[in-house]
Amino acid sequence: MEAKEFFQKNTLKCIIGGFAAGVIFSVCTSAGLSFSGSPAFCGQCHAMKMEKATFMESSHRERECVDCHLPHDSMTAYFVEKGRSGMIDVYHELKRDYPAKIRISEDAEKIVNGNCLRCHSSTMGNVCVDKGKDGSATCTKCHSRIPHGSNPLEGGIRVE
């Protein structure tokens, strides 16, 4: 039986099968994206155990890692940064060459600060906003221990 003949005899089955495959793919993709931004996923890496532990004790423990660590300006920026930062993390995890103290990069700090203001804009106004070299807010300068609490050995997150 040729493909054309098969599809003519089984059109409804093919449409239903294609729809079901699309739904299954969408659900699996959505679940995977959701899980890959959670503290349970991010905290699995050897280098992130302390960050997960301090985060789970913080006032932000109900949030997801991606709420702070990925840009929310557009879906494109979100997925590009998720892929970029994820590949960097996988690379360093495989090589096991993370530094003893994990430090947030300057670019990542801009994303985090932008997300602080995105969530807390109604309570912030113009109060207590310290400006960095480029004129952007630097919430983490004074509030670095809010999202990850305090590790008595490490002293919370650091900004380079």
Coordinates of N, CA, C and O in Angstrom, one line a residue:
M1 N 0.8 -1.2 0.0 CA 0.0 0.0 0.0 C 0.9 1.2 0.0 O 1.8 1.3 0.8
E2 N 0.6 2.2 -0.9 CA 1.4 3.4 -1.0 C 0.9 4.4 0.1 O -0.2 4.2 0.7
A3 N 1.8 5.4 0.4 CA 1.5 6.3 1.4 C 0.2 7.1 1.1 O -0.6 7.3 2.0
K4 N 0.0 7.5 -0.2 CA -1.2 8.2 -0.5 C -2.5 7.4 -0.2 O -3.4 7.9 0.3
E5 N -2.5 6.2 -0.6 CA -3.6 5.3 -0.4 C -3.8 5.1 1.1 O -5.0 5.1 1.6
F6 N -2.7 4.9 1.9 CA -2.8 4.7 3.3 C -3.5 5.9 4.0 O -4.4 5.8 4.8
F7 N -3.1 7.1 3.6 CA -3.6 8.3 4.2 C -5.1 8.6 3.8 O -5.9 9.1 4.5
Q8 N -5.4 8.2 2.6 CA -6.8 8.3 2.1 C -7.7 7.4 2.9 O -8.8 7.7 3.3
K9 N -7.3 6.1 3.2 CA -8.1 5.2 4.0 C -8.1 5.5 5.5 O -9.0 5.1 6.2
N10 N -7.1 6.2 6.0 CA -6.9 6.4 7.4 C -6.8 7.9 7.8 O -6.1 8.2 8.7
T11 N -7.5 8.7 7.0 CA -7.3 10.2 7.3 C -7.7 10.6 8.7 O -6.9 11.3 9.3
L12 N -8.8 10.1 9.2 CA -9.2 10.5 10.5 C -8.2 10.0 11.6 O -7.9 10.7 12.5
K13 N -7.8 8.7 11.4 CA -6.8 8.2 12.3 C -5.5 9.0 12.3 O -4.9 9.2 13.4
C14 N -5.1 9.4 11.1 CA -3.8 10.2 11.0 C -4.0 11.5 11.7 O -3.1 12.0 12.4
I15 N -5.1 12.2 11.5 CA -5.4 13.5 12.1 C -5.4 13.3 13.6 O -4.7 14.1 14.4
I16 N -6.1 12.4 14.1 CA -6.2 12.1 15.6 C -4.8 11.8 16.1 O -4.4 12.3 17.2
G17 N -4.1 10.9 15.4 CA -2.7 10.5 15.9 C -1.8 11.7 15.9 O -1.0 11.9 16.8
G18 N -1.9 12.6 14.9 CA -1.0 13.8 14.8 C -1.3 14.7 15.9 O -0.5 15.3 16.6
F19 N -2.6 14.9 16.2 CA -3.1 15.8 17.3 C -2.6 15.3 18.6 O -2.1 16.0 19.4
A20 N -2.8 14.0 18.8 CA -2.3 13.3 20.1 C -0.8 13.5 20.3 O -0.3 13.8 21.4
A21 N 0.0 13.3 19.2 CA 1.4 13.4 19.3 C 1.8 14.9 19.6 O 2.7 15.1 20.4
G22 N 1.1 15.8 19.0 CA 1.3 17.2 19.3 C 1.0 17.6 20.7 O 1.8 18.3 21.4
V23 N -0.1 17.1 21.3 CA -0.4 17.3 22.7 C 0.6 16.7 23.6 O 1.1 17.4 24.6
I24 N 1.0 15.5 23.3 CA 2.0 14.8 24.2 C 3.4 15.6 24.1 O 4.0 15.8 25.2
F25 N 3.8 16.0 22.9 CA 5.0 16.7 22.8 C 4.9 18.0 23.6 O 5.9 18.4 24.3
S26 N 3.8 18.8 23.5 CA 3.6 20.0 24.2 C 3.7 19.9 25.7 O 4.3 20.6 26.4
V27 N 3.0 18.9 26.2 CA 3.0 18.6 27.6 C 4.3 18.2 28.1 O 4.8 18.8 29.2
C28 N 5.0 17.4 27.4 CA 6.4 17.0 27.8 C 7.4 18.1 27.8 O 8.2 18.3 28.7
T29 N 7.3 18.9 26.7 CA 8.2 20.1 26.6 C 7.9 21.1 27.8 O 8.8 21.6 28.4
S30 N 6.6 21.4 28.0 CA 6.2 22.3 29.1 C 6.7 21.8 30.4 O 7.2 22.5 31.2
A31 N 6.5 20.5 30.7 CA 6.9 19.9 32.0 C 8.4 20.0 32.1 O 8.9 20.3 33.2
G32 N 9.1 19.7 31.1 CA 10.6 19.7 31.1 C 11.1 21.1 31.3 O 12.0 21.3 32.1
L33 N 10.5 22.1 30.7 CA 10.9 23.5 30.9 C 10.6 23.9 32.3 O 11.4 24.6 32.9
S34 N 9.5 23.6 32.8 CA 9.1 23.9 34.2 C 10.1 23.3 35.2 O 10.6 24.0 36.1
F35 N 10.3 22.0 35.0 CA 11.2 21.3 36.0 C 12.7 21.9 35.9 O 13.3 22.0 36.9
S36 N 13.1 22.2 34.7 CA 14.5 22.6 34.5 C 14.8 24.0 35.1 O 15.9 24.5 35.1
G37 N 13.8 24.7 35.6 CA 13.9 26.0 36.2 C 13.7 26.0 37.7 O 13.7 27.0 38.3
S38 N 13.5 24.8 38.2 CA 13.1 24.6 39.6 C 14.3 24.5 40.5 O 15.4 24.0 40.0
P39 N 14.2 24.8 41.8 CA 15.3 24.5 42.7 C 15.7 23.0 42.8 O 16.8 22.7 43.0
A40 N 14.7 22.2 42.6 CA 15.0 20.7 42.7 C 15.9 20.3 41.5 O 16.9 19.5 41.7
F41 N 15.7 20.9 40.4 CA 16.6 20.6 39.2 C 18.0 21.3 39.4 O 19.0 20.7 39.3
C42 N 17.9 22.6 39.6 CA 19.2 23.4 39.7 C 20.0 23.0 40.9 O 21.3 23.0 40.8
G43 N 19.4 22.5 41.9 CA 20.2 22.1 43.1 C 20.8 20.7 43.0 O 21.5 20.3 43.9
Q44 N 20.6 20.0 41.9 CA 21.2 18.7 41.7 C 22.7 18.8 41.4 O 23.4 17.8 41.7
C45 N 23.1 19.9 40.9 CA 24.5 20.0 40.5 C 25.4 20.1 41.8 O 25.0 20.7 42.8
H46 N 26.5 19.5 41.7 CA 27.5 19.5 42.8 C 27.7 20.9 43.3 O 27.7 21.2 44.5
A47 N 27.9 21.8 42.4 CA 28.3 23.2 42.8 C 27.1 24.0 43.3 O 27.4 25.1 43.9
M48 N 25.9 23.6 43.2 CA 24.8 24.4 43.6 C 24.1 23.9 44.8 O 23.1 24.4 45.2
K49 N 24.7 22.9 45.5 CA 24.0 22.4 46.7 C 23.8 23.4 47.8 O 22.8 23.5 48.4
M50 N 24.9 24.3 48.0 CA 24.8 25.3 49.1 C 23.8 26.4 48.7 O 23.0 26.9 49.5
E51 N 23.8 26.7 47.4 CA 22.9 27.8 46.9 C 21.4 27.3 47.1 O 20.5 28.0 47.5
K52 N 21.2 26.0 46.8 CA 19.8 25.5 47.0 C 19.4 25.5 48.5 O 18.3 25.9 48.8
A53 N 20.4 25.0 49.3 CA 20.1 25.0 50.7 C 19.8 26.4 51.3 O 18.8 26.5 52.1
T54 N 20.5 27.4 50.9 CA 20.3 28.7 51.5 C 19.0 29.3 50.9 O 18.3 30.0 51.5
F55 N 18.8 29.0 49.6 CA 17.6 29.5 48.9 C 16.3 28.9 49.6 O 15.3 29.6 49.8
M56 N 16.4 27.6 50.0 CA 15.2 27.0 50.6 C 14.9 27.6 52.0 O 13.8 27.4 52.5
E57 N 15.8 28.3 52.6 CA 15.6 29.0 53.9 C 15.3 30.4 53.7 O 15.0 31.1 54.7
S58 N 15.2 30.9 52.5 CA 15.0 32.4 52.3 C 13.5 32.7 52.1 O 12.7 31.9 52.0
S59 N 13.3 34.0 52.1 CA 11.9 34.5 51.9 C 11.4 34.3 50.5 O 10.2 34.4 50.3
H60 N 12.3 33.9 49.6 CA 11.9 33.7 48.2 C 11.7 32.3 47.8 O 11.6 31.9 46.6
R61 N 11.7 31.4 48.8 CA 11.7 29.9 48.5 C 10.5 29.4 47.7 O 10.6 28.3 47.2
E62 N 9.5 30.2 47.6 CA 8.3 29.8 46.8 C 8.5 30.1 45.4 O 7.7 29.7 44.5
R63 N 9.5 30.8 45.0 CA 9.8 31.2 43.6 C 10.6 30.1 42.9 O 11.0 29.1 43.5
E64 N 10.8 30.2 41.6 CA 11.6 29.3 40.8 C 12.9 30.0 40.5 O 13.0 31.2 40.5
C65 N 14.0 29.3 40.3 CA 15.3 29.8 40.0 C 15.2 30.8 38.8 O 15.8 31.8 38.8
V66 N 14.4 30.4 37.8 CA 14.4 31.2 36.5 C 13.6 32.5 36.7 O 13.8 33.4 35.9
D67 N 12.8 32.6 37.8 CA 12.2 33.9 38.1 C 13.2 35.0 38.3 O 12.9 36.1 37.9
C68 N 14.3 34.7 38.9 CA 15.4 35.7 39.1 C 16.5 35.6 38.1 O 17.0 36.6 37.8
H69 N 16.9 34.4 37.7 CA 18.1 34.3 36.9 C 18.0 34.3 35.4 O 19.0 34.2 34.7
L70 N 16.7 34.4 34.9 CA 16.6 34.6 33.4 C 15.8 35.8 33.1 O 14.9 36.2 33.9
P71 N 16.1 36.4 32.0 CA 15.4 37.7 31.6 C 13.9 37.4 31.2 O 13.6 36.3 30.7
H72 N 13.0 38.3 31.5 CA 11.6 38.1 31.2 C 11.1 39.2 30.3 O 9.9 39.4 30.2
D73 N 12.0 39.8 29.5 CA 11.7 40.9 28.6 C 10.9 40.3 27.4 O 10.0 40.9 26.9
S74 N 11.4 39.1 26.9 CA 10.8 38.5 25.8 C 11.1 37.0 25.9 O 12.0 36.6 26.5
M75 N 10.2 36.2 25.2 CA 10.5 34.7 25.2 C 11.8 34.4 24.5 O 12.5 33.5 24.9
T76 N 12.2 35.2 23.5 CA 13.4 34.9 22.8 C 14.6 35.1 23.7 O 15.5 34.3 23.8
A77 N 14.6 36.3 24.4 CA 15.7 36.5 25.4 C 15.7 35.4 26.5 O 16.8 35.0 26.9
Y78 N 14.6 35.0 26.9 CA 14.5 34.0 28.0 C 15.1 32.7 27.5 O 16.0 32.1 28.2
F79 N 14.7 32.2 26.3 CA 15.2 30.9 25.8 C 16.7 31.0 25.4 O 17.4 30.0 25.6
V80 N 17.1 32.1 24.8 CA 18.5 32.3 24.5 C 19.4 32.2 25.7 O 20.4 31.5 25.8
E81 N 19.0 33.0 26.8 CA 19.8 33.0 28.0 C 19.7 31.6 28.7 O 20.7 31.2 29.3
K82 N 18.5 31.0 28.7 CA 18.4 29.7 29.3 C 19.3 28.7 28.7 O 20.0 27.9 29.3
G83 N 19.4 28.7 27.4 CA 20.3 27.8 26.6 C 21.7 28.1 26.9 O 22.6 27.2 27.1
R84 N 22.1 29.4 26.8 CA 23.5 29.9 27.0 C 24.0 29.5 28.4 O 25.0 28.9 28.6
S85 N 23.2 29.9 29.4 CA 23.7 29.7 30.8 C 23.6 28.2 31.1 O 24.5 27.7 31.9
G86 N 22.6 27.5 30.6 CA 22.5 26.1 30.8 C 23.7 25.3 30.3 O 24.3 24.4 30.9
M87 N 24.2 25.7 29.1 CA 25.3 25.0 28.5 C 26.6 25.3 29.2 O 27.4 24.5 29.4
I88 N 26.7 26.5 29.7 CA 27.9 26.9 30.5 C 27.9 26.1 31.8 O 28.9 25.5 32.2
D89 N 26.7 26.0 32.5 CA 26.6 25.2 33.7 C 27.0 23.7 33.4 O 27.7 23.1 34.2
V90 N 26.4 23.1 32.3 CA 26.7 21.7 32.0 C 28.2 21.5 31.7 O 28.8 20.6 32.2
Y91 N 28.8 22.5 31.0 CA 30.2 22.4 30.7 C 31.1 22.3 32.0 O 31.9 21.4 32.2
H92 N 30.8 23.3 32.9 CA 31.6 23.3 34.1 C 31.2 22.1 35.1 O 32.1 21.7 35.8
E93 N 30.0 21.7 35.0 CA 29.6 20.5 35.8 C 30.4 19.3 35.4 O 30.9 18.5 36.2
L94 N 30.5 19.1 34.1 CA 31.2 17.9 33.5 C 32.7 18.0 33.8 O 33.3 17.0 34.1
K95 N 33.2 19.2 33.7 CA 34.7 19.3 34.0 C 35.0 19.4 35.5 O 36.1 19.3 35.9
R96 N 33.9 19.6 36.3 CA 34.1 19.8 37.7 C 35.1 20.9 38.1 O 36.0 20.7 38.9
D97 N 35.0 22.0 37.4 CA 36.0 23.1 37.6 C 35.4 24.4 38.1 O 35.9 25.4 37.9
Y98 N 34.2 24.2 38.8 CA 33.6 25.4 39.4 C 34.6 26.0 40.5 O 35.3 25.2 41.2
P99 N 34.6 27.3 40.7 CA 35.5 27.8 41.8 C 34.9 27.5 43.1 O 33.7 27.1 43.2
A100 N 35.7 27.6 44.2 CA 35.2 27.3 45.5 C 34.0 28.1 45.9 O 33.1 27.7 46.6
K101 N 34.1 29.4 45.5 CA 32.9 30.3 45.8 C 32.3 30.7 44.5 O 33.0 31.3 43.6
I102 N 31.1 30.4 44.3 CA 30.4 30.8 43.1 C 30.0 32.3 43.1 O 29.5 32.8 44.1
R103 N 30.4 33.0 42.0 CA 30.1 34.4 42.0 C 29.2 34.7 40.8 O 29.4 34.1 39.7
I104 N 28.3 35.6 40.9 CA 27.4 36.0 39.8 C 28.2 36.9 38.9 O 28.9 37.8 39.3
S105 N 28.0 36.7 37.6 CA 28.7 37.5 36.6 C 28.0 38.9 36.5 O 26.9 39.0 37.0
E106 N 28.7 39.8 35.9 CA 28.1 41.2 35.8 C 26.8 41.1 34.9 O 25.8 41.8 35.3
D107 N 26.8 40.4 33.8 CA 25.6 40.3 33.0 C 24.5 39.6 33.8 O 23.3 40.0 33.7
A108 N 24.8 38.5 34.5 CA 23.7 37.9 35.3 C 23.2 38.8 36.4 O 22.0 38.7 36.7
E109 N 24.1 39.6 37.0 CA 23.6 40.5 38.0 C 22.6 41.5 37.4 O 21.6 41.9 38.1
K110 N 22.8 42.0 36.2 CA 21.9 42.9 35.6 C 20.5 42.2 35.4 O 19.5 42.8 35.6
I111 N 20.5 40.9 35.0 CA 19.3 40.2 34.9 C 18.6 40.1 36.2 O 17.4 40.3 36.4
V112 N 19.3 39.7 37.3 CA 18.8 39.5 38.6 C 18.2 40.8 39.1 O 17.1 40.9 39.6
N113 N 19.0 41.9 39.0 CA 18.5 43.2 39.4 C 17.2 43.7 38.7 O 16.3 44.2 39.3
G114 N 17.2 43.4 37.4 CA 16.0 43.7 36.6 C 14.8 43.0 37.1 O 13.7 43.5 37.2
N115 N 15.0 41.7 37.5 CA 13.9 40.9 38.0 C 13.5 41.3 39.4 O 12.3 41.2 39.7
C116 N 14.4 41.8 40.2 CA 14.0 42.3 41.5 C 13.0 43.4 41.3 O 12.0 43.5 42.0
L117 N 13.4 44.4 40.4 CA 12.5 45.5 40.2 C 11.2 45.1 39.5 O 10.2 45.7 39.7
R118 N 11.3 44.1 38.6 CA 10.0 43.6 38.0 C 9.0 43.1 39.0 O 7.9 43.5 38.9
C119 N 9.5 42.4 40.0 CA 8.6 41.8 41.0 C 8.2 42.9 42.1 O 7.1 42.8 42.7
H120 N 9.2 43.7 42.4 CA 9.0 44.6 43.6 C 8.8 46.1 43.1 O 8.9 47.0 44.0
S121 N 8.4 46.3 41.9 CA 8.2 47.7 41.4 C 7.2 48.5 42.2 O 7.3 49.7 42.5
S122 N 6.1 47.8 42.6 CA 5.0 48.5 43.3 C 5.5 49.0 44.7 O 5.0 49.9 45.3
T123 N 6.4 48.3 45.3 CA 6.9 48.6 46.6 C 8.2 49.5 46.6 O 8.5 50.1 47.6
M124 N 8.8 49.5 45.5 CA 10.1 50.2 45.4 C 10.0 51.7 45.1 O 10.5 52.5 45.8
G125 N 9.2 52.0 44.0 CA 9.2 53.4 43.6 C 10.6 53.9 43.4 O 11.4 53.3 42.7
N126 N 11.0 55.0 43.9 CA 12.4 55.6 43.8 C 13.1 55.4 45.1 O 14.2 56.0 45.2
V127 N 12.6 54.6 46.0 CA 13.3 54.5 47.3 C 14.4 53.4 47.2 O 14.2 52.4 46.6
C128 N 15.5 53.7 47.8 CA 16.6 52.8 48.0 C 17.1 52.1 46.7 O 17.4 50.9 46.7
V129 N 17.1 52.8 45.6 CA 17.7 52.2 44.4 C 19.0 52.8 44.2 O 19.2 53.9 43.8
D130 N 20.0 51.9 44.4 CA 21.4 52.3 44.1 C 21.7 52.1 42.6 O 21.3 51.1 42.1
K131 N 22.4 53.0 42.0 CA 22.7 52.9 40.6 C 24.1 52.4 40.3 O 25.0 52.8 41.0
G132 N 24.2 51.5 39.4 CA 25.5 51.0 39.0 C 26.2 51.9 38.0 O 25.7 53.0 37.7
K133 N 27.3 51.5 37.4 CA 28.1 52.3 36.5 C 27.3 52.6 35.2 O 27.4 53.7 34.7
D134 N 26.4 51.7 34.8 CA 25.6 52.0 33.6 C 24.3 52.6 33.9 O 23.5 52.8 33.0
G135 N 24.0 53.0 35.1 CA 22.8 53.7 35.5 C 21.7 52.7 35.9 O 20.6 53.1 36.2
S136 N 21.9 51.4 35.8 CA 20.9 50.4 36.2 C 20.9 50.2 37.7 O 21.9 50.4 38.3
A137 N 19.8 49.7 38.2 CA 19.7 49.4 39.6 C 20.6 48.3 40.0 O 20.8 47.4 39.3
T138 N 21.1 48.4 41.2 CA 21.9 47.3 41.8 C 21.4 46.9 43.1 O 21.9 47.1 44.2
C139 N 20.3 46.2 43.1 CA 19.6 45.7 44.3 C 20.5 44.8 45.1 O 20.4 44.8 46.3
T140 N 21.2 44.0 44.4 CA 22.0 42.9 45.0 C 23.2 43.5 45.8 O 23.8 42.8 46.6
K141 N 23.5 44.8 45.6 CA 24.6 45.4 46.4 C 24.3 45.4 47.8 O 25.1 45.1 48.7
C142 N 23.1 45.7 48.2 CA 22.7 45.8 49.6 C 21.9 44.6 50.0 O 21.8 44.2 51.2
H143 N 21.2 43.9 49.1 CA 20.3 42.8 49.4 C 20.8 41.5 48.9 O 20.0 40.6 48.5
S144 N 22.1 41.2 48.9 CA 22.6 40.0 48.3 C 22.2 38.7 49.1 O 22.2 37.6 48.5
R145 N 21.8 38.8 50.3 CA 21.5 37.6 51.1 C 20.0 37.3 51.1 O 19.6 36.3 51.7
I146 N 19.2 38.2 50.5 CA 17.8 38.0 50.5 C 17.4 36.7 49.7 O 16.7 35.8 50.3
P147 N 17.8 36.5 48.5 CA 17.4 35.3 47.8 C 18.0 34.0 48.2 O 17.4 32.9 48.1
H148 N 19.2 34.0 48.7 CA 19.9 32.8 49.1 C 20.2 32.7 50.6 O 21.0 31.8 51.0
G149 N 19.7 33.6 51.4 CA 20.0 33.5 52.8 C 21.4 33.7 53.1 O 22.2 34.3 52.3
S150 N 21.9 33.1 54.1 CA 23.3 33.3 54.5 C 23.9 31.9 54.8 O 23.3 31.2 55.7
N151 N 25.0 31.6 54.2 CA 25.7 30.4 54.5 C 26.8 30.9 55.5 O 27.7 31.7 55.1
P152 N 26.9 30.4 56.7 CA 27.9 30.8 57.7 C 29.3 30.6 57.2 O 30.2 31.4 57.6
L153 N 29.5 29.7 56.3 CA 30.9 29.4 55.8 C 31.2 30.3 54.6 O 32.4 30.8 54.5
E154 N 30.3 30.6 53.8 CA 30.5 31.3 52.6 C 30.1 32.8 52.6 O 30.6 33.6 51.9
G155 N 29.1 33.1 53.4 CA 28.6 34.5 53.6 C 27.7 35.0 52.5 O 27.6 36.1 52.2
G156 N 26.9 34.1 51.9 CA 25.9 34.5 50.9 C 26.5 34.6 49.5 O 27.7 34.3 49.3
I157 N 25.7 35.1 48.5 CA 26.3 35.2 47.2 C 27.1 36.4 47.0 O 27.0 37.3 47.8
R158 N 28.0 36.3 46.1 CA 29.0 37.4 45.9 C 28.8 37.9 44.4 O 28.4 37.2 43.6
V159 N 29.0 39.2 44.3 CA 29.0 39.8 42.9 C 30.4 40.2 42.5 O 31.0 40.9 43.3
E160 N 30.8 39.8 41.4 CA 32.2 40.2 40.9 C 32.1 41.5 40.1 O 31.2 41.7 39.4

